[in-house]
Amino acid sequence: MAPSWSELPSELLGVVYLHLRCLADRVYFAAICRSWRSAAAAAARARAISASPPPQLPWLLLLPSSGAPCFVSLLAGSSLRRLSLPYSAHGARLCGAHPGGWVAAAANGWRAYALVHVFSRAWVPLPDRMRLPRHGITTCLILRAVALSASPTSRGGCVAAALVSGVSNLAFVRPGMDRHWVASDAVNGLQDILYHHGEAAQGFHAVTNDEAVTVFVQEGGLPIAHDLRMVSRRYRMQRRPNAPAAWNPSSPAGAGVSRYLVESRGKLLMVVRHFPTVVQHGVRGGFEVLELAVEAALPSGGHSAASWVELEDGGLDGRVIFLARGCSRAFEASQFGEFKEGIYFLDDTSFDVSLALSCGGNFPCGDIGCYTGREIVSGIKGFPSEFQSTFSSPTWFYP
């Protein structure tokens, strides 16, 4: 009689386990039976994989209107995988993600905000009120996208920045510490924000529709119990020729530009997306990748000259870039075998406040795809074209 699957040699099982690149596949492998779990543990110990897991590409996290939460792994083929989320996050609106398994969620559309760790079930609440220091009052706000300076449980502390709809369009908070968000002075034409560990300046970098960059850093020397204070510093930007506006009255209806910030190889990049991504009225969507070139370190309270420099050959140069407000990430394609370079984008060029207020309707998810550097491919392998959600748009999740 042929041996059962559970009786396969542990050495053979270990080889198979080490060839699985996706973290989810490794978890499923170890859950088959006791002998497979033992073989996986032995292989991990032999290669020190438990201490240094293989690099992971993000998962595309989906909260369908009906059915369980699920995800698509670009490393594991085209099948949908179920994902167990904390119960209160099942019908949440997702508005951000951070490496290590964290997502930002609004459990009740525009209230009950929290940072949720998908695997450990840790839950760090976020305020649903915003304080305006200039006026000494607090008001409601709607979170559009959340960016973090570090893991919410890091010893060095964490600050969250958010693109918001309200009296201001930008606010900051220390998760788990502050009772309300602190509003920043409104940044005209704010497009994206990201925490960047730059040589010239370290802090939250915000970009506007005229491609200006402002850096926000936490004011030091204050007691922990003191209200959070953020100090802004602005680069003196040299406007690049023919830079597109976020919206041009002469453009065809629905055509526009959206900008995203992403850190790659120690540099701050801006990805400019022209949409729609198909030819329409003679306008074709596409992408530009530019790098922030800074003449000198940004002084406290001062200005430093900077400019956006377009990278050669489309700017990919072996990168795999995933775009999302506040949480875009770049990876090296060479770390993932035969995985090709490209820019993966979601349907997030606009924000519908009525959906956040739970006024009914489906979140946008039709304009999802990949730019290969030569062409735009509609859809992502494994993403169901018929997907609909009244809870949240698809988002990237970084395990």
Short mmCIF file of N, CA, C and O in Angstrom, two decimals, residues 257-314:
data_model
loop_
_atom_site.label_atom_id
_atom_site.label_comp_id
_atom_site.label_asym_id
_atom_site.label_seq_id
_atom_site.Cartn_x
_atom_site.Cartn_y
_atom_site.Cartn_z
N VAL A 257 -4.93 63.59 -12.10
CA VAL A 257 -3.61 63.14 -11.66
C VAL A 257 -3.68 62.87 -10.16
O VAL A 257 -4.31 63.62 -9.41
N SER A 258 -3.04 61.81 -9.74
CA SER A 258 -2.98 61.48 -8.32
C SER A 258 -1.53 61.18 -7.96
O SER A 258 -0.81 60.54 -8.72
N ARG A 259 -1.09 61.66 -6.78
CA ARG A 259 0.30 61.52 -6.38
C ARG A 259 0.42 60.69 -5.11
O ARG A 259 -0.39 60.82 -4.19
N TYR A 260 1.47 59.86 -5.08
CA TYR A 260 1.72 58.99 -3.94
C TYR A 260 3.19 59.09 -3.55
O TYR A 260 4.07 59.23 -4.41
N LEU A 261 3.48 59.00 -2.26
CA LEU A 261 4.84 58.98 -1.75
C LEU A 261 5.21 57.56 -1.35
O LEU A 261 4.40 56.83 -0.77
N VAL A 262 6.45 57.18 -1.65
CA VAL A 262 6.94 55.85 -1.29
C VAL A 262 8.43 55.93 -1.04
O VAL A 262 9.15 56.68 -1.71
N GLU A 263 8.90 55.20 -0.05
CA GLU A 263 10.32 55.15 0.27
C GLU A 263 10.95 53.97 -0.43
O GLU A 263 10.43 52.85 -0.38
N SER A 264 12.10 54.19 -1.08
CA SER A 264 12.79 53.11 -1.78
C SER A 264 14.28 53.39 -1.80
O SER A 264 14.71 54.49 -2.18
N ARG A 265 15.06 52.40 -1.35
CA ARG A 265 16.52 52.50 -1.35
C ARG A 265 17.01 53.74 -0.61
O ARG A 265 17.98 54.39 -1.01
N GLY A 266 16.32 54.07 0.46
CA GLY A 266 16.70 55.21 1.28
C GLY A 266 16.29 56.55 0.75
O GLY A 266 16.58 57.57 1.37
N LYS A 267 15.60 56.58 -0.38
CA LYS A 267 15.18 57.83 -0.99
C LYS A 267 13.65 57.95 -0.97
O LYS A 267 12.94 56.96 -0.88
N LEU A 268 13.18 59.20 -1.07
CA LEU A 268 11.75 59.44 -1.15
C LEU A 268 11.36 59.58 -2.62
O LEU A 268 11.90 60.43 -3.33
N LEU A 269 10.43 58.75 -3.04
CA LEU A 269 9.93 58.79 -4.41
C LEU A 269 8.51 59.33 -4.43
O LEU A 269 7.76 59.19 -3.46
N MET A 270 8.16 59.92 -5.53
CA MET A 270 6.77 60.32 -5.80
C MET A 270 6.33 59.61 -7.08
O MET A 270 6.98 59.73 -8.12
N VAL A 271 5.24 58.88 -6.96
CA VAL A 271 4.66 58.22 -8.13
C VAL A 271 3.46 59.05 -8.56
O VAL A 271 2.54 59.29 -7.76
N VAL A 272 3.49 59.50 -9.80
CA VAL A 272 2.41 60.31 -10.34
C VAL A 272 1.58 59.42 -11.26
O VAL A 272 2.10 58.87 -12.23
N ARG A 273 0.33 59.27 -10.92
CA ARG A 273 -0.57 58.44 -11.72
C ARG A 273 -1.52 59.34 -12.51
O ARG A 273 -2.21 60.18 -11.94
N HIS A 274 -1.54 59.15 -13.81
CA HIS A 274 -2.49 59.84 -14.68
C HIS A 274 -3.66 58.89 -14.93
O HIS A 274 -3.45 57.74 -15.33
N PHE A 275 -4.85 59.35 -14.66
CA PHE A 275 -6.01 58.48 -14.87
C PHE A 275 -7.06 59.22 -15.68
O PHE A 275 -7.04 60.46 -15.75
N PRO A 276 -7.97 58.51 -16.32
CA PRO A 276 -8.16 57.06 -16.28
C PRO A 276 -7.01 56.32 -16.94
O PRO A 276 -6.20 56.92 -17.64
N THR A 277 -6.94 55.01 -16.70
CA THR A 277 -5.82 54.21 -17.18
C THR A 277 -6.04 53.69 -18.59
O THR A 277 -5.32 52.83 -19.05
N VAL A 278 -7.05 54.17 -19.28
CA VAL A 278 -7.30 53.75 -20.65
C VAL A 278 -7.40 55.00 -21.51
O VAL A 278 -7.59 56.11 -21.03
N VAL A 279 -7.25 54.80 -22.82
CA VAL A 279 -7.37 55.92 -23.74
C VAL A 279 -8.80 56.43 -23.75
O VAL A 279 -9.75 55.66 -23.94
N GLN A 280 -8.98 57.71 -23.52
CA GLN A 280 -10.31 58.30 -23.48
C GLN A 280 -10.19 59.75 -23.95
O GLN A 280 -9.49 60.55 -23.36
N HIS A 281 -10.85 60.05 -25.05
CA HIS A 281 -10.81 61.40 -25.63
C HIS A 281 -9.37 61.84 -25.90
O HIS A 281 -9.00 63.00 -25.68
N GLY A 282 -8.54 60.88 -26.35
CA GLY A 282 -7.17 61.22 -26.69
C GLY A 282 -6.23 61.30 -25.51
O GLY A 282 -5.06 61.60 -25.69
N VAL A 283 -6.71 61.04 -24.29
CA VAL A 283 -5.85 61.10 -23.11
C VAL A 283 -5.61 59.68 -22.62
O VAL A 283 -6.54 58.91 -22.45
N ARG A 284 -4.34 59.33 -22.41
CA ARG A 284 -4.02 57.99 -21.93
C ARG A 284 -3.43 58.07 -20.53
O ARG A 284 -2.56 58.89 -20.25
N GLY A 285 -3.92 57.20 -19.67
CA GLY A 285 -3.38 57.14 -18.32
C GLY A 285 -1.97 56.57 -18.33
O GLY A 285 -1.57 55.87 -19.25
N GLY A 286 -1.21 56.86 -17.32
CA GLY A 286 0.15 56.34 -17.22
C GLY A 286 0.76 56.71 -15.90
O GLY A 286 0.09 57.24 -15.00
N PHE A 287 2.07 56.45 -15.73
CA PHE A 287 2.75 56.67 -14.47
C PHE A 287 4.09 57.35 -14.69
O PHE A 287 4.76 57.12 -15.70
N GLU A 288 4.47 58.18 -13.73
CA GLU A 288 5.80 58.76 -13.65
C GLU A 288 6.37 58.44 -12.27
O GLU A 288 5.64 58.44 -11.27
N VAL A 289 7.67 58.19 -12.21
CA VAL A 289 8.35 57.95 -10.94
C VAL A 289 9.47 58.97 -10.81
O VAL A 289 10.34 59.06 -11.67
N LEU A 290 9.43 59.75 -9.71
CA LEU A 290 10.41 60.81 -9.50
C LEU A 290 11.04 60.67 -8.12
O LEU A 290 10.43 60.12 -7.20
N GLU A 291 12.26 61.17 -7.99
CA GLU A 291 13.00 61.10 -6.73
C GLU A 291 13.22 62.50 -6.19
O GLU A 291 13.53 63.43 -6.95
N LEU A 292 13.07 62.67 -4.87
CA LEU A 292 13.30 63.96 -4.24
C LEU A 292 14.79 64.20 -4.09
O LEU A 292 15.48 63.46 -3.39
N ALA A 293 15.28 65.22 -4.77
CA ALA A 293 16.69 65.60 -4.68
C ALA A 293 16.80 66.83 -3.79
O ALA A 293 16.21 67.87 -4.08
N VAL A 294 17.54 66.71 -2.69
CA VAL A 294 17.65 67.78 -1.69
C VAL A 294 19.07 68.31 -1.69
O VAL A 294 20.05 67.55 -1.67
N GLU A 295 19.22 69.63 -1.70
CA GLU A 295 20.55 70.24 -1.73
C GLU A 295 21.26 70.14 -0.39
O GLU A 295 22.47 69.96 -0.33
N ALA A 296 20.51 70.24 0.70
CA ALA A 296 21.13 70.19 2.03
C ALA A 296 20.08 69.73 3.03
O ALA A 296 18.89 69.70 2.73
N ALA A 297 20.55 69.36 4.23
CA ALA A 297 19.62 68.95 5.28
C ALA A 297 18.64 70.07 5.59
O ALA A 297 19.00 71.26 5.55
N LEU A 298 17.43 69.70 5.90
CA LEU A 298 16.39 70.68 6.17
C LEU A 298 16.56 71.22 7.58
O LEU A 298 16.36 70.48 8.56
N PRO A 299 16.91 72.49 7.77
CA PRO A 299 17.16 73.02 9.11
C PRO A 299 15.86 73.25 9.87
O PRO A 299 14.80 73.43 9.29
N SER A 300 15.98 73.25 11.19
CA SER A 300 14.82 73.51 12.03
C SER A 300 14.36 74.95 11.82
O SER A 300 15.13 75.90 11.98
N GLY A 301 13.10 75.09 11.42
CA GLY A 301 12.53 76.41 11.22
C GLY A 301 12.99 77.09 9.96
O GLY A 301 12.66 78.25 9.73
N GLY A 302 13.76 76.38 9.12
CA GLY A 302 14.28 77.00 7.92
C GLY A 302 13.81 76.29 6.67
O GLY A 302 12.90 75.48 6.69
N HIS A 303 14.45 76.63 5.55
CA HIS A 303 14.09 76.07 4.26
C HIS A 303 15.33 75.53 3.58
O HIS A 303 16.45 75.99 3.82
N SER A 304 15.13 74.54 2.74
CA SER A 304 16.21 74.00 1.94
C SER A 304 15.67 73.74 0.55
O SER A 304 14.52 73.33 0.39
N ALA A 305 16.52 73.97 -0.45
CA ALA A 305 16.07 73.79 -1.83
C ALA A 305 15.97 72.30 -2.16
O ALA A 305 16.78 71.48 -1.71
N ALA A 306 14.97 71.96 -2.95
CA ALA A 306 14.75 70.57 -3.36
C ALA A 306 14.01 70.56 -4.69
O ALA A 306 13.40 71.57 -5.09
N SER A 307 14.06 69.44 -5.36
CA SER A 307 13.37 69.30 -6.64
C SER A 307 13.04 67.84 -6.87
O SER A 307 13.66 66.94 -6.29
N TRP A 308 12.05 67.62 -7.72
CA TRP A 308 11.69 66.26 -8.13
C TRP A 308 12.41 65.95 -9.44
O TRP A 308 12.29 66.70 -10.41
N VAL A 309 13.15 64.85 -9.45
CA VAL A 309 13.92 64.45 -10.61
C VAL A 309 13.32 63.15 -11.16
O VAL A 309 13.23 62.15 -10.44
N GLU A 310 12.93 63.18 -12.42
CA GLU A 310 12.34 61.99 -13.03
C GLU A 310 13.41 60.93 -13.25
O GLU A 310 14.49 61.21 -13.77
N LEU A 311 13.10 59.70 -12.82
CA LEU A 311 14.06 58.61 -12.95
C LEU A 311 14.04 58.05 -14.37
O LEU A 311 13.01 58.09 -15.05
N GLU A 312 15.16 57.51 -14.78
CA GLU A 312 15.29 57.01 -16.15
C GLU A 312 14.52 55.70 -16.33
O GLU A 312 14.29 54.95 -15.37
N ASP A 313 14.16 55.43 -17.57
CA ASP A 313 13.50 54.17 -17.95
C ASP A 313 12.25 53.89 -17.13
O ASP A 313 12.01 52.76 -16.70
N GLY A 314 11.47 54.93 -16.87
CA GLY A 314 10.22 54.74 -16.15
C GLY A 314 10.37 54.68 -14.65
O GLY A 314 9.36 54.64 -13.92
#
